[in-house]
Short mmCIF file of C-alpha atoms in Angstrom, two decimals:
data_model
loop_
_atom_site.label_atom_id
_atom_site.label_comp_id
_atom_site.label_asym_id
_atom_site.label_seq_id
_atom_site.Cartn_x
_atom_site.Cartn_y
_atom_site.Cartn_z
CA UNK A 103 9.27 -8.87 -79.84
CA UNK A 104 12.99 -10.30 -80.10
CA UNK A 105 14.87 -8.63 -82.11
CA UNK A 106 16.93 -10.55 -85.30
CA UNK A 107 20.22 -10.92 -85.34
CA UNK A 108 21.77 -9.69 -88.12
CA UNK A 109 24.36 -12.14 -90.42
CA UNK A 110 27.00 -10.27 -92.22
CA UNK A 111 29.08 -12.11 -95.53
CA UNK A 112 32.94 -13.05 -94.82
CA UNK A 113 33.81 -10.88 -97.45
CA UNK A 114 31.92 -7.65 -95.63
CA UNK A 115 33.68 -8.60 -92.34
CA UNK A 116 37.00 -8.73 -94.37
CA UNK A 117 36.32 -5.53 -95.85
CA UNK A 118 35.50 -3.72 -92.58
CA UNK A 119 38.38 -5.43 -90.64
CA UNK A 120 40.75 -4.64 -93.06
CA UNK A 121 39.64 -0.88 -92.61
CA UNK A 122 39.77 -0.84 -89.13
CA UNK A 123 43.63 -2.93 -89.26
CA UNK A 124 44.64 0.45 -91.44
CA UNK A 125 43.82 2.54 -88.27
CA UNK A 126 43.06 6.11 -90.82
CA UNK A 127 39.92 6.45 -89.20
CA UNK A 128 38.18 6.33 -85.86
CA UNK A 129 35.86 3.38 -84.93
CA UNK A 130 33.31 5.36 -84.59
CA UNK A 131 33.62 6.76 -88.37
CA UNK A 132 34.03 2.83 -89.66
CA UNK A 133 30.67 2.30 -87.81
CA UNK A 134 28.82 5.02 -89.16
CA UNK A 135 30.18 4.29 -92.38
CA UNK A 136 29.71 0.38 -92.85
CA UNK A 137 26.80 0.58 -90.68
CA UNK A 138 28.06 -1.97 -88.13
CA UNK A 139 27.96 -1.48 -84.27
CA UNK A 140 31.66 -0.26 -82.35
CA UNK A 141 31.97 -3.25 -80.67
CA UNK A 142 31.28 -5.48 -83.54
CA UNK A 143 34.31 -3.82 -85.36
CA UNK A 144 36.35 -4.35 -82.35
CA UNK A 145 35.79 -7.96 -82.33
CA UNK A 146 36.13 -8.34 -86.01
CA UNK A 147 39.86 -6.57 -85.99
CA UNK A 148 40.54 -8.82 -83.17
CA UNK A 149 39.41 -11.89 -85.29
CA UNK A 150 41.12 -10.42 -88.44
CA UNK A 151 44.67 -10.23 -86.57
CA UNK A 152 44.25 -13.52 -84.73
CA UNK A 153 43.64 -15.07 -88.20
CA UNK A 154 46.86 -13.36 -89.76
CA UNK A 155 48.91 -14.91 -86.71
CA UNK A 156 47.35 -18.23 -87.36
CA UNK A 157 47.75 -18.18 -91.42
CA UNK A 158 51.62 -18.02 -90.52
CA UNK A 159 51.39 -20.62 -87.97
CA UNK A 160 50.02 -23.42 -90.10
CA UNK A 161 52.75 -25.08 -90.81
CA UNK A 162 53.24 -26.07 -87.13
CA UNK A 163 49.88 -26.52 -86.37
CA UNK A 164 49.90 -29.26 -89.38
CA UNK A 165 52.41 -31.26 -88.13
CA UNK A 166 50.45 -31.19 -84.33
CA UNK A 167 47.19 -32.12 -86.01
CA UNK A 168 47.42 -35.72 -84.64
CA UNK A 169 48.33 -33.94 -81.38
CA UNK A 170 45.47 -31.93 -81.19
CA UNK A 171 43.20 -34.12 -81.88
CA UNK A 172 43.71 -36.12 -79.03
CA UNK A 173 44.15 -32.87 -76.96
CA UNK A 174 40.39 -32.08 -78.21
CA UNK A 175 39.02 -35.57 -77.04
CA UNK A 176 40.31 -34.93 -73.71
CA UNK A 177 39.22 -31.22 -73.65
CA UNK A 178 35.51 -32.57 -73.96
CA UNK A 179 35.31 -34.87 -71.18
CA UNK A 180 36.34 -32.58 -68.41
CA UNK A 181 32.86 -30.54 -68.63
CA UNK A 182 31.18 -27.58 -68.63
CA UNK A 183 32.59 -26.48 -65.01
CA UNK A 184 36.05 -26.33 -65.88
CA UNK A 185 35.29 -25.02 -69.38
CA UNK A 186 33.94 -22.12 -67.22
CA UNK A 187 36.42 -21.82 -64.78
CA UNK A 188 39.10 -21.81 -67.36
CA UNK A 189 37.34 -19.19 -69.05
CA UNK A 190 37.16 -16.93 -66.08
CA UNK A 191 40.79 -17.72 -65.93
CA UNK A 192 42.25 -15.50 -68.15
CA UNK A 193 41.76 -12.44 -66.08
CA UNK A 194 38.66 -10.51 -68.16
CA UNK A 195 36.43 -10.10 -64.67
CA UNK A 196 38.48 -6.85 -63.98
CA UNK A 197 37.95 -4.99 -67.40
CA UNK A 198 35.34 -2.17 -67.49
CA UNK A 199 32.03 -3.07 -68.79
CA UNK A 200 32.89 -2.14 -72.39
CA UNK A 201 36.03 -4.05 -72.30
CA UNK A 202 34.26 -7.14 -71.24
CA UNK A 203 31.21 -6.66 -73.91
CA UNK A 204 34.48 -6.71 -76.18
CA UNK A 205 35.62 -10.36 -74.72
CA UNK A 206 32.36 -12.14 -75.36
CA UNK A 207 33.37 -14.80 -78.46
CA UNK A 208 30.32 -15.15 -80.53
CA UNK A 209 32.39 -18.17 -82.53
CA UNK A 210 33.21 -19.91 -79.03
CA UNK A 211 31.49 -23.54 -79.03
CA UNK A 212 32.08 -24.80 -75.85
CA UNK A 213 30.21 -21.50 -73.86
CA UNK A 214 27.32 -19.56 -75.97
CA UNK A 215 26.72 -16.11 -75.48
CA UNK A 216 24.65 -16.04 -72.62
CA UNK A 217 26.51 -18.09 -70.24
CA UNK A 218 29.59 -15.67 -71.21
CA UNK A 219 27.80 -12.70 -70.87
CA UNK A 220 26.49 -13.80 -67.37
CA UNK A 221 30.24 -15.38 -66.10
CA UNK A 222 31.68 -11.83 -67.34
CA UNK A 223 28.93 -10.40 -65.10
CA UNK A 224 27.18 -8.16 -68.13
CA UNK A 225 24.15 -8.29 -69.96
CA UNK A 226 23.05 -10.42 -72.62
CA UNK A 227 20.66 -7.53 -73.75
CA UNK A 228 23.85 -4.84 -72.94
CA UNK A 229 25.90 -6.96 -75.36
CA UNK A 230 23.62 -6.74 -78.34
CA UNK A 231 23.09 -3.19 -77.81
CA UNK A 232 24.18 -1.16 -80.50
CA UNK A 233 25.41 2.05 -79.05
CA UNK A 234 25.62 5.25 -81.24
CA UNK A 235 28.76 7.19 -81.59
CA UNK A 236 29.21 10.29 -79.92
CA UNK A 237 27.56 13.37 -81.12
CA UNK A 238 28.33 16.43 -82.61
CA UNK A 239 27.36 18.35 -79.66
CA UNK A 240 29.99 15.89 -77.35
CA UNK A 241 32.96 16.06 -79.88
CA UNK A 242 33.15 19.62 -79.79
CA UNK A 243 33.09 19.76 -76.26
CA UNK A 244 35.81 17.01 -76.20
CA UNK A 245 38.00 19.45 -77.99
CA UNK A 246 37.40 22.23 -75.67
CA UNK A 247 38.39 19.86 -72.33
CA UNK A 248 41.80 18.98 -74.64
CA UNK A 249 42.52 22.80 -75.41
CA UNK A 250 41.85 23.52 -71.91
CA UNK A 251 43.53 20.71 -70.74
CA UNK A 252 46.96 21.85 -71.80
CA UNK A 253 46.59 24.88 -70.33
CA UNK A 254 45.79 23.58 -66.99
CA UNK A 255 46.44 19.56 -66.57
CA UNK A 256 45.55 19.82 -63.16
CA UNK A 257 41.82 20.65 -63.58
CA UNK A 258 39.61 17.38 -62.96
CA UNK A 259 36.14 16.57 -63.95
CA UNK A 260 34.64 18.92 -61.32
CA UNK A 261 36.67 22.53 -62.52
CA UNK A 262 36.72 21.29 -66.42
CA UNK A 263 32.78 21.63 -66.11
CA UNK A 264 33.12 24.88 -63.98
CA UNK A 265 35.08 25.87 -67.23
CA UNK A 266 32.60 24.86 -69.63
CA UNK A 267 30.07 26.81 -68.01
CA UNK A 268 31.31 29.90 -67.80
CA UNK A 269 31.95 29.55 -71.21
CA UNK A 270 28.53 29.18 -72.06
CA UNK A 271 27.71 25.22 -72.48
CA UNK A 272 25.62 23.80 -69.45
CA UNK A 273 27.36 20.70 -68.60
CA UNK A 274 27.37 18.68 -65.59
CA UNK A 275 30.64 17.22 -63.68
CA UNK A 276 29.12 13.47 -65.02
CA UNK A 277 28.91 14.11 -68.61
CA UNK A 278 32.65 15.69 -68.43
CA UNK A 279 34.18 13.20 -66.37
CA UNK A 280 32.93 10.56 -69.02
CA UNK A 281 34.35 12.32 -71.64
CA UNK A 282 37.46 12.75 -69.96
CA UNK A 283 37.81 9.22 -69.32
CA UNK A 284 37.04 8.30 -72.91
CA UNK A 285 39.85 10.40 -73.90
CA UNK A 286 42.50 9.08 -71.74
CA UNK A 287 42.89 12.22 -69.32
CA UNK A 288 42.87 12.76 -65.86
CA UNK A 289 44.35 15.93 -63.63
CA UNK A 290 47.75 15.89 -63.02
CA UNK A 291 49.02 16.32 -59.51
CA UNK A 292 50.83 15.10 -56.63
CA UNK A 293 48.76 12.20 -55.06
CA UNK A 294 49.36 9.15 -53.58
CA UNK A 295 48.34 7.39 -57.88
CA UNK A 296 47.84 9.08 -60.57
CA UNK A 297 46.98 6.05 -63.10
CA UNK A 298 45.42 3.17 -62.19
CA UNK A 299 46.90 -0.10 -63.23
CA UNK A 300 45.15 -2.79 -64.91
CA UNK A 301 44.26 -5.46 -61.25
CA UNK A 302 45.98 -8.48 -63.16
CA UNK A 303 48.99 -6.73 -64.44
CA UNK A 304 52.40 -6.52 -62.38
CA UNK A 305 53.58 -3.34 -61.28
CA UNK A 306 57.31 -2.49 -61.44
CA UNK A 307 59.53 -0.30 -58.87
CA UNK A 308 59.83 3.30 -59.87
CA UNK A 309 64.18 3.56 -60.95
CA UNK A 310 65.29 7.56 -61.22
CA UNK A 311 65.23 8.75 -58.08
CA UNK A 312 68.72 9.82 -58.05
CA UNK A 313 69.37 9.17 -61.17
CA UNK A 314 71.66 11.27 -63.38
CA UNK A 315 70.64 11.33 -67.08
CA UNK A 316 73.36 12.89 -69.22
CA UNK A 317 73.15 10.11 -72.51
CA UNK A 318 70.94 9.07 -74.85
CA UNK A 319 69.60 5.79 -74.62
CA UNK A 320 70.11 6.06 -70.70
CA UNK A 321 66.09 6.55 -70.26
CA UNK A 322 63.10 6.22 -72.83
CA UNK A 323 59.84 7.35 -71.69
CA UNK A 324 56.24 6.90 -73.17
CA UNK A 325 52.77 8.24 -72.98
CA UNK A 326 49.27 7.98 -75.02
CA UNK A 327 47.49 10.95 -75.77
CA UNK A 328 43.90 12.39 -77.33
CA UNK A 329 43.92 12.96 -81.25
CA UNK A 330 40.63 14.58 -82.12
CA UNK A 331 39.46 14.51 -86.41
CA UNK A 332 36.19 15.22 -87.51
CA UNK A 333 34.46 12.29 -87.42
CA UNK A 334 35.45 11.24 -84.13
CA UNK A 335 39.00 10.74 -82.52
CA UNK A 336 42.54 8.50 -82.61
CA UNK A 337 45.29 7.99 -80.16
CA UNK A 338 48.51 8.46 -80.17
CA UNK A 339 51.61 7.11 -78.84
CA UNK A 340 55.41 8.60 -78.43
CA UNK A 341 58.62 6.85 -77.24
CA UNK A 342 61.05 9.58 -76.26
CA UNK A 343 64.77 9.61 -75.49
CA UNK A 344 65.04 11.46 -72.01
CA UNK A 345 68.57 13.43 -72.54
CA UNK A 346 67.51 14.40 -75.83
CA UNK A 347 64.03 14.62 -76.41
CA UNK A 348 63.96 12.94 -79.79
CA UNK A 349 60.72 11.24 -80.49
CA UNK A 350 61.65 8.18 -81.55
CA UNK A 351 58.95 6.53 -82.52
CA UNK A 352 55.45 7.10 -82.86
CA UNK A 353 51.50 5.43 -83.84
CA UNK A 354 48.32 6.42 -84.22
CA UNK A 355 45.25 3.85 -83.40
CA UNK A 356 41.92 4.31 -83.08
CA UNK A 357 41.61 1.78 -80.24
CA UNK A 358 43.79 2.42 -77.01
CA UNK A 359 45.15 -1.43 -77.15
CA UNK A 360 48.58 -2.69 -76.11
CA UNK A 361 49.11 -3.63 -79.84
CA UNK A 362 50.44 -0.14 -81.52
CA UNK A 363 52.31 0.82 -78.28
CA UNK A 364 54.39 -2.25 -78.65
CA UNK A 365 54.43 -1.67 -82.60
CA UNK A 366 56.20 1.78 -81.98
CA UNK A 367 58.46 0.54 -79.21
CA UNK A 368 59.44 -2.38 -81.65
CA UNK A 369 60.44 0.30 -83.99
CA UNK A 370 62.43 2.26 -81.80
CA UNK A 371 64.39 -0.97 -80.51
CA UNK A 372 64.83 -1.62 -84.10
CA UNK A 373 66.12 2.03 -84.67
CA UNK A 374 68.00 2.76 -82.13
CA UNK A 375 68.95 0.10 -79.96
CA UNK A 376 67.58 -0.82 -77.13
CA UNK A 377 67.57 2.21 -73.55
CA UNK A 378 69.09 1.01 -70.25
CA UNK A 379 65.99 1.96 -68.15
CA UNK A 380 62.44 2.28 -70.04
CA UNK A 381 60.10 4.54 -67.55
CA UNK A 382 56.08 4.83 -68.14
CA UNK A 383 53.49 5.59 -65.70
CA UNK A 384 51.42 2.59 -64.55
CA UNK A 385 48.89 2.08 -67.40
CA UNK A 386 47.31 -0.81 -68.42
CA UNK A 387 48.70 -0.60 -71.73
CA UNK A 388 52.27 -0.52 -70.11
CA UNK A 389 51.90 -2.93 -67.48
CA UNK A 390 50.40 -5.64 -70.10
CA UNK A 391 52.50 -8.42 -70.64
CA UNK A 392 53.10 -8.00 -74.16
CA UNK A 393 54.73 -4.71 -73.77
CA UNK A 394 57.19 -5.76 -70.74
CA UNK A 395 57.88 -8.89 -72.43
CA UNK A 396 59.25 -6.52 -75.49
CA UNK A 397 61.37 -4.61 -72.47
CA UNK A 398 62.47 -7.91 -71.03
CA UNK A 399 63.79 -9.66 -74.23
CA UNK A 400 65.99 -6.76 -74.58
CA UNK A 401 67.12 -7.04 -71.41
CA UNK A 402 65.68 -3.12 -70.34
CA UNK A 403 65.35 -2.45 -66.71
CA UNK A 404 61.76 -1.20 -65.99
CA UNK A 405 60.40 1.24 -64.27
CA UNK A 406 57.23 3.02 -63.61
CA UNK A 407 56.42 6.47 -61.72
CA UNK A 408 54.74 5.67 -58.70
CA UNK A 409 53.62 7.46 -55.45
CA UNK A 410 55.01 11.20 -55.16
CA UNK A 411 56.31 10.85 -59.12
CA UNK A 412 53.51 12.98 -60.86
CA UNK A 413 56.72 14.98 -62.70
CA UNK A 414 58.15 12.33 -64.42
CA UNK A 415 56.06 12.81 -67.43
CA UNK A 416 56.55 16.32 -67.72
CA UNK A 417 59.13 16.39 -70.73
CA UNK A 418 56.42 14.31 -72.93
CA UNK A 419 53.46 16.22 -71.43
CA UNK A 420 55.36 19.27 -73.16
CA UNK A 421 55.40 17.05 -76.55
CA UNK A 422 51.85 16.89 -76.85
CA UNK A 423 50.81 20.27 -75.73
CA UNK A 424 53.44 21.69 -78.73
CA UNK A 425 52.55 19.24 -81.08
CA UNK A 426 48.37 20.07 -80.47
CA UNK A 427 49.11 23.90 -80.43
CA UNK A 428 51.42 24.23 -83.60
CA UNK A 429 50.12 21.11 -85.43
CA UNK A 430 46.23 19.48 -84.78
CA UNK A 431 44.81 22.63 -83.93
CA UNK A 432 45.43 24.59 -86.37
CA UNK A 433 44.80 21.93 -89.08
CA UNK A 434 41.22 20.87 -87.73
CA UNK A 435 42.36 16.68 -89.55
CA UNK A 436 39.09 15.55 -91.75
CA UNK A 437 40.73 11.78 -91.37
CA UNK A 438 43.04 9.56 -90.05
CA UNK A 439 45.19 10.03 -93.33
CA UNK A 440 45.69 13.59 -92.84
CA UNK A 441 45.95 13.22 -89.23
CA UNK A 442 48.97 10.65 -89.54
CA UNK A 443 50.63 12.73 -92.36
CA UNK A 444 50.50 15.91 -90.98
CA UNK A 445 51.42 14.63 -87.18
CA UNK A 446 54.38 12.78 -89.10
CA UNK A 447 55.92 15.92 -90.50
CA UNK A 448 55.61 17.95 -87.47
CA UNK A 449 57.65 15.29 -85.60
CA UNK A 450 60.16 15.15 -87.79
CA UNK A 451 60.62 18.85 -87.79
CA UNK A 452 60.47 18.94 -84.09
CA UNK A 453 63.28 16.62 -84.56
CA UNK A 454 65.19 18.17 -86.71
CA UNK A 455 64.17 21.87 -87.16
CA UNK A 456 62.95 22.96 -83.72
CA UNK A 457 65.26 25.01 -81.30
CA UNK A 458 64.83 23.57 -77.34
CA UNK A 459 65.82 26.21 -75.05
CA UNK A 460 67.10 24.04 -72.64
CA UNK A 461 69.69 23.11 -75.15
CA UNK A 462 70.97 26.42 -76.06
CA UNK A 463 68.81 26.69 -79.44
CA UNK A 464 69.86 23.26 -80.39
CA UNK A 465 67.50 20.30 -81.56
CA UNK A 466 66.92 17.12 -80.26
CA UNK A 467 68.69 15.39 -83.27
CA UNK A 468 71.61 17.55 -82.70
CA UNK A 469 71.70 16.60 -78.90
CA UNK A 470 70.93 13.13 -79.81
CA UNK A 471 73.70 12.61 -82.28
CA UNK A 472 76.59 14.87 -80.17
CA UNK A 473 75.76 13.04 -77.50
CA UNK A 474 75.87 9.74 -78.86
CA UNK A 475 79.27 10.57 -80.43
CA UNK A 476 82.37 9.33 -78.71
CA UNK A 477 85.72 11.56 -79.50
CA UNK A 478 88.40 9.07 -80.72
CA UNK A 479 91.11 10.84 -78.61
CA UNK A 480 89.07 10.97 -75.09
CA UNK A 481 87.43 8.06 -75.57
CA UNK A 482 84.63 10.08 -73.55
CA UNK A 483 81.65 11.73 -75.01
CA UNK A 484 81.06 15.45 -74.91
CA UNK A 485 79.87 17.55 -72.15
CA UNK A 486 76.36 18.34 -72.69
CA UNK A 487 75.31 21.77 -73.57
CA UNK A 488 73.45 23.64 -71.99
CA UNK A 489 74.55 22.09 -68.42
CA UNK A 490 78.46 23.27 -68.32
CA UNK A 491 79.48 19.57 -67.87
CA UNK A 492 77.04 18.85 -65.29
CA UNK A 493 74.78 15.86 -65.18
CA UNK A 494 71.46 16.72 -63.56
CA UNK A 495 68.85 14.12 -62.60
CA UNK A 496 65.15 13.97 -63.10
CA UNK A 497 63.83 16.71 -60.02
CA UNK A 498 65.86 19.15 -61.52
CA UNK A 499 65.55 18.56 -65.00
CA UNK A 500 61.68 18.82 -64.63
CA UNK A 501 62.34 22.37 -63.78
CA UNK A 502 64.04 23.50 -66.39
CA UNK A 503 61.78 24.57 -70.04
CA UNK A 504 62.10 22.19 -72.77
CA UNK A 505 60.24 24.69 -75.04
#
C-alpha cells in the first residue's frame, strides 16, 4: 500500500524554516519538534534563503521580465535530454548519498522526482524515507569519541571502538566510524591526505613552507569542529590570526554548509581587514567556490595544507580542545541558545583574559594589538615576545605550547 504524501501550509514551512535560519538548535531537535523529516528541513532552509535572495532581487528581475520570457520559450523547445544533462551539470553526482537526497527539487517542473532521484543515482523510496534522529544511546557515545578525541586525535575508527570497549559499551569499528564521520572527525597523522576534497572543487598549493610568521594579519587559519547539546549537536567554525591566536570570528550551524563559514570569514574581513595568506585544510566547505571567491575579492593568497602538512592545524586544534575542556564540558548546553552564549563568552575571555605561555603570560589581544602597533620613531613594529626578536616559521612554531 503506497504511502500518502503529506502537504504542509506555507505558513508551517515558514515557521519551521525560520527556526532552522536561527541555527539555536540542531536539525535533528527542529525535526523532533515540528514533526517534519531532517531532510525536509534542509530543503525548506534552502528554499527559505533562496527566497530572501530573490525578494531583494526583484527589482531587476522586473525590468528582465520581457527577457525572460522569451528565454523560457526557448528553454522549452530544447527537450527533456538537455534538461537532464544540464541538470547533471551542476556537479551533484559526487555528493554522498544524503547530500544528493538533499538536491532533489520537489518544486522543479521540468524533471519530477523520480527521474531526479534516478539521474542522481538514489532511490525514489530512499528519498521519501523519513529517517529518525540519532538516539540517546548514540549521542552519548558521540560525546565519549569527542572527549577521547582530544586526548588522542590520532585514534581512528578501529582504536576509538577498542576504547569504547574497554570502557564497557560493545561497539563495533562500523557504528564508530559512522559516528565519527557524522561529526566531522578523522585521526590526525602524517599521511599522504588527511581531508578529502569535494571531486568538483579546485584545490590550491599549500604557501608556508618557509614561511616566517611574525605579524598579525600575515596568516588566518580556519577549522570546523563537533558541538554536542542535548538534543543532538551544532558545528562550529573559528577564523584565527596565526601570530596571535586571536579568534577572530566565529558561528555556530547546525548544518556543516559553506554558508556560516563564509558568514564568519565575512565578519572577520569586515573586522579586521583582510590576511595576506588565508590557510585551511582541503575541505569541501573551504574549497567551495563561495568561500574562495570571498578570499579572491580581497585579493588573499590561498593556501591549503596538503601532503606531509598534518601540523598546520595544530594551533586551532589546541582552540577547540581548551574551549571543550574549560567551556562545553563542563556546561553539558540544553540548546543552541546556551550553547552560542556561553561559547561566546569563553572566546572573548580567551581573547582577552587568558595567559598563552608561548607569549610570556600574555593574551592574544595583547599580542594582537602590540604587534599590530607601529612605533612612530622606528617606523618598525616591535619585536615579538616571547621569541627575542626572532621570527620563526610554521615547523617550529608547531612545537612550541600555545596553552
Amino acid at each position: 500500500m503506497s504511502k500518502t504524501r503529506k502537504n504542509y501550509p506555507a505558513k508551517f514551512k515558514a515557521q519551521v524554516a525560520l527556526a532552522a535560519l536561527r541555527e539555536d538548535a540542531p536539525i535533528t531537535e527542529l525535526s523532533s519538534r515540528y514533526g517534519v523529516h531532517a531532510t525536509v528541513i534542509h530543503r525548506w532552509k534552502k528554499e527559505a534563503l533562496a527566497a530572501l535572495e530573490a525578494g531583494f532581487a526583484g527589482k531587476l528581475e522586473s525590468r528582465a521580465d520581457a527577457h525572460n520570457a522569451e528565454v523560457r520559450d526557448l528553454h522549452a523547445k530544447i527537450g527533456q535530454l538537455t534538461v537532464e544533462r544540464d541538470f547533471l551539470a551542476d556537479g551533484l553526482r559526487p555528493v554522498a548519498v544524503r547530500g544528493r537526497q538533499e538536491m532533489v527539487d520537489p518544486s522543479n517542473d521540468n524533471i519530477g522526482i523520480a527521474a531526479q532521484c534516478r539521474l542522481l543515482g538514489i532511490s525514489r523510496s530512499g528519498w521519501y524515507y523519513e529517517r529518525r534522529g540519532e538516539s540517546a544511546d548514540n549521542l552519548a557515545l558521540m560525546r565519549l569519541i569527542d572527549a577521547q578525541f582530544l586526548q588522542t586525535p590520532f585514534y581512528g575508527s578501529r582504536q576509538m571502538a577498542r576504547h569504547l570497549r574497554r570502557q564497557g559499551y560493545e561497539v563495533g569499528r562500523t557504528r564508530v566510524r559512522r559516528l565519527m564521520r557524522l561529526m566531522g572527525i578523522e585521526a590526525v597523522y602524517q599521511r599522504p591526505r588527511t581531508s578529502m576534497p569535494h571531486p568538483g572543487h579546485r584545490i590550491y598549493p599549500y604557501r608556508l613552507k618557509g614561511l616566517t610568521i611574525t605579524r598579525p594579519n600575515h596568516v588566518w587559519c580556519a577549522d570546523i569542529t563537533y558541538i554536542p547539546v542535548k538534543r543532538g549537536f551544532l558545528y562550529l567554525v573559528a577564523i584565527m590570526d596565526w601570530a596571535s591566536r586571536k579568534v577572530l570570528a566565529w558561528r555556530l550551524s547546525n548544518t556543516m554548509e559553506t554558508r556560516f563559514c563564509v558568514e564568519a570569514l565575512e565578519e572577520a574581513i569586515a573586522r579586521y581587514g583582510p590576511p595576506e595568506i588565508f590557510n585551511t585544510d582541503q575541505g569541501s566547505q573551504f574549497t567551495a567556490d563561495a568561500w574562495t571567491g570571498v578570499l579572491k575579492e580581497n585579493g588573499i593568497a590561498i593556501s591549503m595544507d596538503g601532503k606531509g602538512r598534518w601540523m598546520d592545524n595544530v594551533f586551532i586544534e589546541r582552540l577547540w580542545r581548551s574551549l571543550k575542556y574549560e567551556c562545553v564540558y563542563l556546561n553539558a548546553f540544553e540548546s543552541g541558545l546556551q550553547a552560542r552564549r556561553d561559547i561566546g563568552r569563553w572566546l572573548a575571555f580567551y581573547n582577552a583574559q587568558r595567559p598563552h605561555s608561548v607569549f610570556d603570560g600574555q593574551t592574544p589581544d595583547d599580542v594582537y594589538d602590540e604587534r599590530n602597533f607601529v612605533s612612530p620613531a622606528s617606523g618598525l613594529p616591535p619585536p615579538p615576545n616571547g621569541s627575542g626578536g626572532r621570527a620563526l616559521h610554521p615547523e617550529k612554531q608547531n612545537h612550541r605550547q600555545a596553552a
